[in-house]
Short mmCIF file of C-alpha atoms in Angstrom, two decimals:
data_model
loop_
_atom_site.label_atom_id
_atom_site.label_comp_id
_atom_site.label_asym_id
_atom_site.label_seq_id
_atom_site.Cartn_x
_atom_site.Cartn_y
_atom_site.Cartn_z
CA MET A 98 340.64 84.16 202.30
CA GLN A 99 340.72 85.25 206.02
CA THR A 100 337.57 86.03 207.65
CA GLY A 101 337.15 88.84 210.22
CA VAL A 102 334.95 88.21 213.45
CA LYS A 103 334.22 91.80 214.05
CA ASP A 104 334.31 93.39 210.99
CA LEU A 105 333.59 90.55 208.92
CA ALA A 106 336.24 91.26 206.10
CA TYR A 107 336.37 89.17 203.02
CA SER A 108 340.22 89.19 201.75
CA ALA A 109 342.50 87.63 199.40
CA THR A 110 346.21 87.87 198.25
CA LEU A 111 346.93 87.86 194.51
CA ALA A 112 350.44 88.53 193.35
CA GLY A 113 351.89 89.53 196.39
CA GLN A 114 348.53 92.33 196.81
CA ARG A 115 345.95 91.52 199.55
CA PHE A 116 342.89 92.65 198.59
CA VAL A 117 340.09 93.14 201.23
CA PHE A 118 336.67 92.94 200.68
CA ARG A 119 334.20 94.59 203.57
CA ASP A 120 331.40 92.26 203.48
CA LEU A 121 329.82 89.06 201.56
CA LYS A 122 328.20 91.79 199.17
CA HIS A 123 330.75 93.52 198.28
CA VAL A 124 333.11 89.89 197.31
CA MET A 125 330.00 88.95 195.25
CA ALA A 126 329.60 92.91 193.29
CA CYS A 127 333.45 92.71 192.78
CA ALA A 128 333.29 89.15 191.80
CA SER A 129 331.01 89.92 189.02
CA PRO A 130 332.43 90.10 185.35
CA LEU A 131 332.42 93.30 184.19
CA ARG A 132 328.94 94.85 183.32
CA SER A 133 328.15 98.44 182.54
CA GLY A 134 325.34 98.08 185.06
CA ASP A 135 327.27 97.85 188.11
CA ALA A 136 329.81 100.15 186.79
CA LEU A 137 327.12 102.88 186.61
CA ALA A 138 326.29 101.67 190.71
CA GLY A 139 329.73 102.02 191.84
CA LEU A 140 330.06 98.40 192.88
CA ALA A 141 332.16 97.13 190.34
CA ALA A 142 335.78 95.99 190.63
CA SER A 143 338.23 98.79 190.54
CA ASN A 144 340.48 96.73 187.71
CA ALA A 145 340.91 92.73 186.41
CA THR A 146 342.98 92.29 189.57
CA GLU A 147 340.77 92.77 191.72
CA ARG A 148 337.91 91.30 189.97
CA VAL A 149 340.06 87.61 190.03
CA ALA A 150 340.92 88.38 193.72
CA ALA A 151 337.40 88.93 194.69
CA ARG A 152 336.43 85.19 192.97
CA LEU A 153 339.88 83.80 194.81
CA ALA A 154 337.86 85.51 198.03
CA LEU A 155 334.44 83.72 196.87
CA ALA A 156 335.52 80.53 195.57
CA ASP A 157 336.86 79.88 199.55
CA LEU A 158 333.29 80.76 201.31
CA PRO A 159 331.23 77.94 202.95
CA LEU A 160 327.64 78.04 201.15
CA GLY A 161 326.30 77.89 204.79
CA LEU A 162 327.31 81.40 204.93
CA PHE A 163 324.96 82.30 202.50
CA LEU A 164 322.08 80.81 205.16
CA SER A 165 323.32 83.12 207.82
CA GLU A 166 324.43 86.23 206.20
CA THR A 167 321.33 87.72 204.19
CA LEU A 168 322.54 90.86 201.49
CA ILE A 169 319.50 92.47 202.34
CA PRO A 170 317.81 92.34 205.62
CA TYR A 171 315.32 89.76 206.51
CA GLU A 172 313.35 92.83 208.34
CA GLN A 173 313.34 94.75 205.28
CA ASP A 174 312.85 92.86 202.26
CA ASP A 175 309.90 90.16 201.03
CA VAL A 176 311.98 88.82 198.90
CA THR A 177 314.77 87.72 201.51
CA ARG A 178 311.99 86.71 203.82
CA LEU A 179 310.70 84.33 200.81
CA ILE A 180 314.47 82.68 200.63
CA VAL A 181 314.64 82.58 203.95
CA ASP A 182 311.27 80.94 205.18
CA THR A 183 310.98 78.71 201.79
CA HIS A 184 314.58 77.05 202.24
CA ASP A 185 314.57 73.61 202.34
CA PRO A 186 317.67 72.38 204.75
CA LYS A 187 317.27 68.28 203.77
CA ALA A 188 318.01 69.20 199.61
CA PHE A 189 320.70 71.88 201.13
CA ALA A 190 322.35 68.91 203.47
CA PRO A 191 324.78 67.05 200.69
CA LEU A 192 326.08 71.09 200.43
CA ALA A 193 326.11 71.89 203.48
CA SER A 194 330.04 71.12 204.10
CA MET A 195 330.97 72.73 200.69
CA THR A 196 332.82 75.50 199.64
CA VAL A 197 331.52 77.40 197.06
CA GLY A 198 334.60 76.33 194.48
CA ALA A 199 333.67 72.93 195.58
CA PHE A 200 329.84 73.36 194.37
CA ARG A 201 331.44 74.06 191.20
CA ASP A 202 333.56 71.15 190.76
CA ARG A 203 330.42 69.07 192.04
CA LEU A 204 327.94 70.73 189.34
CA LEU A 205 330.59 69.86 186.58
CA SER A 206 331.50 66.28 187.80
CA HIS A 207 329.86 63.31 186.43
CA ASP A 208 328.53 63.03 189.72
CA ALA A 209 326.10 65.90 189.34
CA ASP A 210 323.46 64.47 186.56
CA THR A 211 319.85 65.44 186.09
CA VAL A 212 318.43 63.67 188.98
CA TRP A 213 320.92 64.61 191.69
CA LEU A 214 320.42 68.25 190.70
CA ALA A 215 316.88 68.06 191.03
CA SER A 216 317.30 66.75 194.20
CA ILE A 217 319.91 70.27 195.63
CA ALA A 218 317.20 72.54 193.57
CA PRO A 219 314.95 72.99 196.83
CA GLY A 220 318.42 73.74 199.03
CA VAL A 221 319.68 76.11 196.73
CA THR A 222 319.61 79.63 197.47
CA PRO A 223 319.49 82.35 194.73
CA GLU A 224 322.96 84.13 196.31
CA MET A 225 324.58 80.26 196.02
CA ALA A 226 323.34 80.16 192.31
CA ALA A 227 324.58 83.77 191.77
CA ALA A 228 327.71 83.21 193.68
CA VAL A 229 328.92 79.70 191.98
CA SER A 230 328.29 81.46 188.71
CA LYS A 231 330.54 83.99 188.90
CA ILE A 232 333.87 81.71 189.24
CA MET A 233 332.45 79.85 186.32
CA ARG A 234 333.60 80.04 182.31
CA ASN A 235 330.60 80.64 179.99
CA GLN A 236 331.27 76.73 178.56
CA ASP A 237 331.11 75.54 182.37
CA LEU A 238 327.55 77.47 182.79
CA ILE A 239 326.25 75.67 179.45
CA ALA A 240 327.64 71.91 180.46
CA VAL A 241 326.10 72.20 183.66
CA SER A 242 322.75 74.11 182.66
CA ARG A 243 322.52 71.12 179.71
CA LYS A 244 322.56 68.55 182.66
CA ILE A 245 319.48 70.20 184.28
CA GLU A 246 315.49 69.28 183.08
CA VAL A 247 313.01 71.26 184.85
CA VAL A 248 309.75 70.04 183.11
CA THR A 249 306.01 71.81 183.22
CA ARG A 250 302.76 71.95 181.73
CA PHE A 251 299.36 73.21 180.71
CA ARG A 252 298.44 71.93 177.05
CA ASN A 253 301.57 70.69 176.29
CA THR A 254 304.78 69.71 177.88
CA ILE A 255 307.61 71.91 177.67
CA GLY A 256 311.00 71.73 179.20
CA GLN A 257 312.20 68.29 178.73
CA LYS A 258 315.95 67.50 176.70
CA GLY A 259 315.95 67.72 173.42
CA VAL A 260 312.65 70.00 173.44
CA LEU A 261 313.53 73.31 172.45
CA ALA A 262 310.07 75.49 172.87
CA SER A 263 309.15 79.31 171.50
CA ARG A 264 307.12 81.90 172.37
CA LEU A 265 305.48 83.44 169.34
CA GLN A 266 305.25 87.17 169.74
CA PRO A 267 303.12 88.77 167.59
CA ASN A 268 303.31 92.24 169.09
CA HIS A 269 301.34 95.40 167.05
CA PRO A 270 301.80 99.30 167.18
CA THR A 271 298.23 99.77 167.58
CA ASP A 272 297.00 96.39 168.67
CA ASP A 273 294.92 95.46 165.38
CA LEU A 274 293.29 92.01 165.32
CA LYS A 275 293.86 91.24 162.06
CA GLY A 276 298.01 92.27 162.12
CA ILE A 277 298.48 90.18 165.39
CA ALA A 278 296.41 87.42 163.95
CA ILE A 279 298.55 87.84 160.24
CA SER A 280 301.82 87.70 162.67
CA THR A 281 300.25 84.96 164.48
CA LEU A 282 299.92 82.71 161.46
CA ASP A 283 303.30 83.75 159.90
CA GLY A 284 305.08 82.33 163.48
CA LEU A 285 302.99 79.37 163.18
CA LEU A 286 304.02 78.28 159.92
CA TYR A 287 307.36 78.18 160.92
CA GLY A 288 306.17 75.62 163.81
CA CYS A 289 306.81 78.34 166.54
CA GLY A 290 304.27 78.86 169.45
CA ASP A 291 304.28 75.90 171.55
CA ALA A 292 305.45 77.71 174.80
CA VAL A 293 303.01 80.28 174.96
CA ILE A 294 301.44 83.00 171.79
CA GLY A 295 302.01 85.97 173.56
CA ILE A 296 301.17 89.68 172.93
CA ASN A 297 302.54 92.62 174.77
CA PRO A 298 299.48 95.30 174.26
CA ALA A 299 300.63 98.55 173.01
CA THR A 300 297.40 99.57 175.53
CA ASP A 301 297.27 98.31 178.81
CA ASN A 302 294.28 97.88 180.08
CA VAL A 303 291.24 95.37 180.68
CA GLU A 304 288.73 95.66 177.74
CA THR A 305 292.43 95.83 174.88
CA GLY A 306 293.11 92.60 177.02
CA ARG A 307 290.61 90.58 176.49
CA ALA A 308 289.91 91.66 173.18
CA LEU A 309 293.04 90.45 172.72
CA LEU A 310 292.68 87.10 174.97
CA ASP A 311 289.33 86.34 173.07
CA MET A 312 290.92 86.54 169.34
CA LEU A 313 293.58 84.20 170.55
CA ASP A 314 291.63 81.66 172.37
CA THR A 315 288.97 81.56 169.35
CA LEU A 316 292.16 80.74 166.96
CA ARG A 317 293.06 78.20 169.27
CA SER A 318 289.86 76.47 169.85
CA ASP A 319 289.20 76.31 166.19
CA TYR A 320 291.89 75.00 164.66
CA ASP A 321 292.22 72.51 168.23
CA ILE A 322 296.25 74.10 168.83
CA PRO A 323 297.43 72.27 171.82
CA THR A 324 299.18 75.31 173.00
CA GLN A 325 298.28 78.26 175.57
CA SER A 326 298.19 82.21 174.79
CA CYS A 327 298.74 84.75 177.05
CA VAL A 328 298.80 88.70 176.89
CA LEU A 329 301.26 90.31 178.63
CA THR A 330 299.00 93.42 180.85
CA HIS A 331 299.68 94.27 184.37
CA VAL A 332 298.74 91.14 186.68
CA THR A 333 295.89 93.15 188.14
CA ASN A 334 293.94 93.77 185.24
CA THR A 335 294.41 89.79 184.06
CA ILE A 336 292.62 89.46 187.68
CA GLU A 337 289.93 91.59 186.41
CA ILE A 338 289.88 89.70 182.84
CA ILE A 339 289.43 86.76 185.07
CA ASN A 340 286.32 88.21 187.15
CA ARG A 341 284.45 88.99 183.95
CA GLY A 342 285.12 85.70 182.73
CA GLY A 343 287.74 86.26 180.42
CA PRO A 344 289.27 83.37 178.52
CA VAL A 345 292.77 83.65 180.45
CA ASP A 346 295.43 80.31 180.02
CA LEU A 347 298.54 82.08 181.34
CA VAL A 348 298.77 85.12 184.23
CA PHE A 349 302.00 87.44 183.34
CA GLN A 350 303.84 89.43 185.44
CA SER A 351 307.04 91.63 185.56
CA ILE A 352 309.04 90.50 188.69
CA ALA A 353 312.75 91.46 190.39
CA GLY A 354 314.70 90.61 193.23
CA THR A 355 313.50 92.49 195.91
CA GLN A 356 310.58 94.46 197.52
CA LYS A 357 310.97 97.90 196.35
CA ALA A 358 311.78 96.62 192.97
CA ASN A 359 308.26 94.87 192.98
CA GLU A 360 306.61 97.34 194.29
CA GLY A 361 307.91 99.56 191.40
CA PHE A 362 305.96 97.00 189.03
CA GLY A 363 302.97 97.41 190.77
CA VAL A 364 303.07 94.56 192.21
CA THR A 365 303.43 92.50 195.85
CA LEU A 366 303.98 89.06 196.65
CA ASP A 367 300.30 89.01 197.84
CA ILE A 368 298.88 89.63 194.31
CA LEU A 369 300.80 87.29 192.71
CA SER A 370 299.08 84.53 194.91
CA GLU A 371 295.99 86.17 194.33
CA ALA A 372 296.79 85.78 190.68
CA HIS A 373 297.91 82.45 190.77
CA ASP A 374 294.79 80.89 192.71
CA ALA A 375 292.49 83.04 190.19
CA ALA A 376 294.17 81.29 187.63
CA GLN A 377 294.29 77.78 188.71
CA SER A 378 290.73 78.03 189.73
CA LEU A 379 289.57 78.21 185.58
CA ARG A 380 291.02 74.73 185.39
CA ARG A 381 291.47 75.78 181.64
CA GLY A 382 294.89 73.62 181.30
CA THR A 383 294.31 70.19 179.70
CA ILE A 384 297.30 68.23 181.34
CA GLY A 385 298.96 70.32 183.56
CA ASP A 386 298.67 73.57 185.99
CA ASN A 387 301.19 75.77 185.62
CA VAL A 388 299.84 78.93 185.23
CA MET A 389 302.01 81.37 185.65
CA TYR A 390 304.43 83.20 183.07
CA PHE A 391 307.34 85.66 184.56
CA GLU A 392 309.39 88.20 182.75
CA THR A 393 312.58 89.27 184.61
CA GLY A 394 316.10 91.13 183.19
CA GLN A 395 319.33 92.30 184.85
CA GLY A 396 319.10 96.05 185.74
CA ALA A 397 315.53 96.20 186.35
CA ALA A 398 316.15 96.71 190.19
CA LEU A 399 318.85 98.91 189.67
CA SER A 400 316.81 101.28 187.01
CA ALA A 401 314.20 101.88 190.15
CA ASP A 402 316.92 102.40 192.55
CA ALA A 403 315.96 99.23 194.15
CA HIS A 404 318.91 97.07 194.32
CA HIS A 405 320.00 98.00 197.78
CA GLY A 406 323.96 98.13 196.86
CA VAL A 407 323.42 94.36 195.61
CA ASP A 408 325.33 93.35 192.48
CA GLN A 409 322.46 93.37 189.32
CA GLN A 410 323.35 89.41 187.93
CA THR A 411 322.77 88.44 191.95
CA VAL A 412 319.72 91.01 191.97
CA GLU A 413 318.40 89.03 188.63
CA ALA A 414 318.64 85.62 190.24
CA ARG A 415 316.87 86.94 193.47
CA ALA A 416 313.72 87.09 191.24
CA TYR A 417 313.92 83.35 190.35
CA ALA A 418 313.54 82.70 194.01
CA VAL A 419 309.91 84.59 193.62
CA ALA A 420 308.75 82.72 190.56
CA ARG A 421 309.87 79.18 192.04
CA ALA A 422 307.13 79.70 194.91
CA TYR A 423 304.49 79.85 191.72
CA ARG A 424 305.36 77.20 190.14
CA PRO A 425 305.40 78.85 186.61
CA LEU A 426 305.00 77.37 183.02
CA LEU A 427 307.35 79.59 181.79
CA VAL A 428 309.96 82.00 182.97
CA ASN A 429 312.41 84.28 180.45
CA THR A 430 315.11 86.75 181.16
CA VAL A 431 314.62 89.72 178.89
CA VAL A 432 318.69 89.55 178.51
CA GLY A 433 319.38 92.71 176.67
CA PHE A 434 316.10 94.47 176.79
CA ILE A 435 316.96 97.05 179.66
CA GLY A 436 319.48 98.69 177.65
CA PRO A 437 323.09 99.42 177.22
CA GLU A 438 323.41 101.17 180.57
CA TYR A 439 323.34 97.68 182.32
CA LEU A 440 324.70 95.44 179.37
CA TYR A 441 326.74 97.47 176.98
CA ASP A 442 327.46 95.12 174.68
CA GLY A 443 327.42 92.17 172.63
CA LYS A 444 330.13 90.19 175.39
CA GLN A 445 328.22 91.29 178.38
CA ILE A 446 324.80 90.62 176.92
CA ILE A 447 325.90 86.96 175.94
CA ARG A 448 327.55 86.75 179.41
CA ALA A 449 324.07 87.66 180.88
CA GLY A 450 322.17 85.71 179.45
CA LEU A 451 324.00 82.22 180.06
CA GLU A 452 324.22 83.78 183.65
CA ASP A 453 320.39 83.99 184.30
CA HIS A 454 319.72 80.57 182.36
CA PHE A 455 322.22 78.69 184.62
CA CYS A 456 321.17 80.55 187.86
CA ALA A 457 317.16 79.49 186.96
CA LYS A 458 317.75 76.23 186.47
CA LEU A 459 320.06 75.19 189.13
CA LEU A 460 316.87 76.71 191.65
CA GLY A 461 314.54 74.71 189.31
CA VAL A 462 312.86 77.61 187.62
CA PRO A 463 311.31 76.67 183.67
CA MET A 464 313.78 79.44 182.04
CA GLY A 465 313.73 80.91 178.64
CA CYS A 466 315.23 83.73 176.95
CA ASP A 467 314.67 87.04 174.71
CA VAL A 468 317.61 86.90 172.90
CA CYS A 469 317.63 90.76 172.27
CA TYR A 470 318.96 93.89 172.37
CA THR A 471 317.90 97.88 171.86
CA ASN A 472 319.03 99.98 168.81
CA HIS A 473 321.48 102.34 171.24
CA ALA A 474 323.45 99.07 172.42
CA GLU A 475 326.82 98.05 170.84
CA ALA A 476 325.41 94.66 169.83
CA ASP A 477 324.46 93.47 166.42
CA GLN A 478 322.64 90.61 165.16
CA ASP A 479 325.66 88.50 165.11
CA ASP A 480 325.56 88.08 168.99
CA MET A 481 322.21 87.23 168.90
CA ASP A 482 323.13 83.95 167.00
CA ALA A 483 325.56 83.09 169.10
CA LEU A 484 323.64 83.39 172.39
CA MET A 485 321.11 81.93 170.43
CA LEU A 486 323.45 78.38 169.44
CA LEU A 487 324.61 79.00 172.99
CA LEU A 488 321.55 78.85 174.95
CA GLY A 489 320.42 76.15 172.76
CA THR A 490 323.32 73.92 173.24
CA ALA A 491 322.06 74.95 176.98
CA GLY A 492 319.22 73.50 177.05
CA ALA A 493 317.18 76.60 177.40
CA THR A 494 313.22 75.84 177.95
CA PHE A 495 312.36 78.62 175.42
CA LEU A 496 312.96 81.45 173.03
CA ILE A 497 310.85 83.86 171.69
CA GLY A 498 310.64 84.88 168.02
CA VAL A 499 308.97 88.05 166.54
CA PRO A 500 308.09 88.82 162.75
CA GLY A 501 311.10 89.85 161.34
CA ALA A 502 313.68 89.62 164.34
CA ASP A 503 312.13 93.52 164.86
CA ASP A 504 309.46 94.06 167.30
CA VAL A 505 307.70 97.16 165.75
CA MET A 506 306.15 97.48 168.94
CA LEU A 507 308.73 97.61 171.30
CA ASN A 508 311.24 98.91 169.04
CA TYR A 509 313.74 96.55 169.91
CA GLN A 510 315.52 93.74 168.04
CA SER A 511 314.87 89.85 169.26
CA LEU A 512 314.61 86.72 167.12
CA ALA A 513 313.10 85.47 163.91
CA PHE A 514 310.35 82.95 163.68
CA ASN A 515 313.30 81.30 161.10
CA ASP A 516 316.12 81.91 164.05
CA ILE A 517 313.73 79.30 166.29
CA LEU A 518 313.61 76.75 163.31
CA THR A 519 317.29 77.05 162.42
CA THR A 520 318.22 76.60 166.20
CA ARG A 521 316.00 73.35 166.59
CA SER A 522 317.60 72.38 162.94
CA LEU A 523 321.12 72.85 163.41
CA LEU A 524 321.15 71.26 167.54
CA GLY A 525 318.62 68.44 166.63
CA LEU A 526 315.93 69.59 168.62
CA LYS A 527 312.52 69.17 168.67
CA PRO A 528 308.99 71.46 169.50
CA ALA A 529 306.80 70.31 172.61
CA PRO A 530 305.56 67.15 171.84
CA GLU A 531 301.52 67.54 171.43
CA PHE A 532 302.57 70.55 169.74
CA ALA A 533 304.91 68.63 167.16
CA GLN A 534 301.82 66.18 166.65
CA TRP A 535 299.65 68.98 165.67
CA LEU A 536 302.13 70.22 163.08
CA GLU A 537 302.40 67.28 161.83
CA ARG A 538 298.61 66.95 161.51
CA MET A 539 298.38 70.81 159.75
CA GLY A 540 301.15 69.01 157.13
CA LEU A 541 303.97 71.75 159.04
CA TYR A 542 306.17 69.12 160.35
CA ASP A 543 307.65 65.85 159.78
CA GLN A 544 308.23 63.97 162.89
CA ALA A 545 310.02 60.95 161.87
CA SER A 546 312.91 63.73 159.99
CA ALA A 547 312.60 66.19 162.91
CA ARG A 548 312.26 68.58 160.02
CA ALA A 549 309.48 71.81 159.61
CA LEU A 550 308.54 71.99 156.26
CA THR A 551 309.74 74.99 154.17
CA PRO A 552 307.69 78.11 154.89
CA PRO A 553 305.69 78.56 151.51
CA LEU A 554 304.79 74.80 150.97
CA ALA A 555 303.71 74.64 154.74
CA GLN A 556 302.01 78.12 153.40
CA THR A 557 300.52 76.26 150.85
CA ARG A 558 298.94 73.82 152.95
CA LEU A 559 297.72 75.56 155.43
CA ALA A 560 295.86 78.55 153.90
CA THR A 561 294.15 75.09 152.31
CA MET A 562 293.09 73.71 155.65
CA ILE A 563 291.76 76.48 156.94
CA GLY A 564 290.11 78.15 154.21
CA TRP A 565 292.30 81.16 153.52
CA GLN A 566 292.71 82.23 149.86
CA SER A 567 295.86 83.05 148.23
#
């Protein structure tokens, strides 16, 4: 690798051909695995040879360069300012002499254990995480992610090794309370809902959000379920619901990796801070105070023309710095939801899901995934099965389940409740411990064997306990 002082060019020679990259942003984009979003933006490498050359150049770059050369100017972007201003030099010190390639080698070594990985997280910037992920194979991303433990708490404990939590997503096309309640019961029968029972409202306003929250809170409190609820309404609606005395557990917001993209979501860092403080003031958590829930996704900034010429995976990683600042209970990438314009097929979706999970966990963010695709993507449920099991192996904090794997409100394909049960069973994973105890009390789970009861038997037992007539 050669770096010109004047033009800041980065170069590598491969098979007798010299490739020159004009700046750090360019080499990062060309080093990314092929994906449709980068091609659409004109950022992708022109061919596989250039992609490999970019990775060679990237591997030789010192990690310290990412502290002196910002991809988006400090003066123009509050996410850049957040990344720079919150960087921990002491945590970075063990990495200061490393190149991107040496960082990869260290991450994959036996010396990089759970304690060490936690200690360096505040010193790793999103751009560093994205850079090292670009020179890693899928198995590398899984191997490192599996070693990282990010534990958060509200009414239960999420993120321990050996635990796979789940979001129970009982969406309804008309926000019908009975329909949502039935879907919620269905998910509980499969042992889902320990991460959160979270509803995407079809009508996004304060009144609908309050009604849904009241219903979920009544269900949770009546049966003493050690979990948390959330209506995924806009953060400003949630602030107003809190002001009106509503039972808000978690504050939700979609976020992205640039100021302009977040403004497209109608949110600023100041608004997120206000929401975080408002939710914490309620003190509804019984064992912890992690009160935020964020969703992200590769392509969000590009779709808003707010990517500043940065490749979509690196912009996505920058969103995790936003999340990290607010100590969230949960974060997930809705990996295939934005569409094939950004992740074209199953191969690209699988790679993106593993990248997102790795980068977030490396930064100390409790990362889960909505293993999903839209119906016009070149993907199917077999691709989702593969990603589901790979993420389970990688130690994902949680996965999302919807009735029948088909979200009839958002019109996309995800995982079904039984897929969560299957992943836990195949990989020897358990629900969050407090939730597992509740499931056992309700006759839905046997902790000794770590097995959920079959849904028909579970339904019979639960129906008897809550007084439902079959």
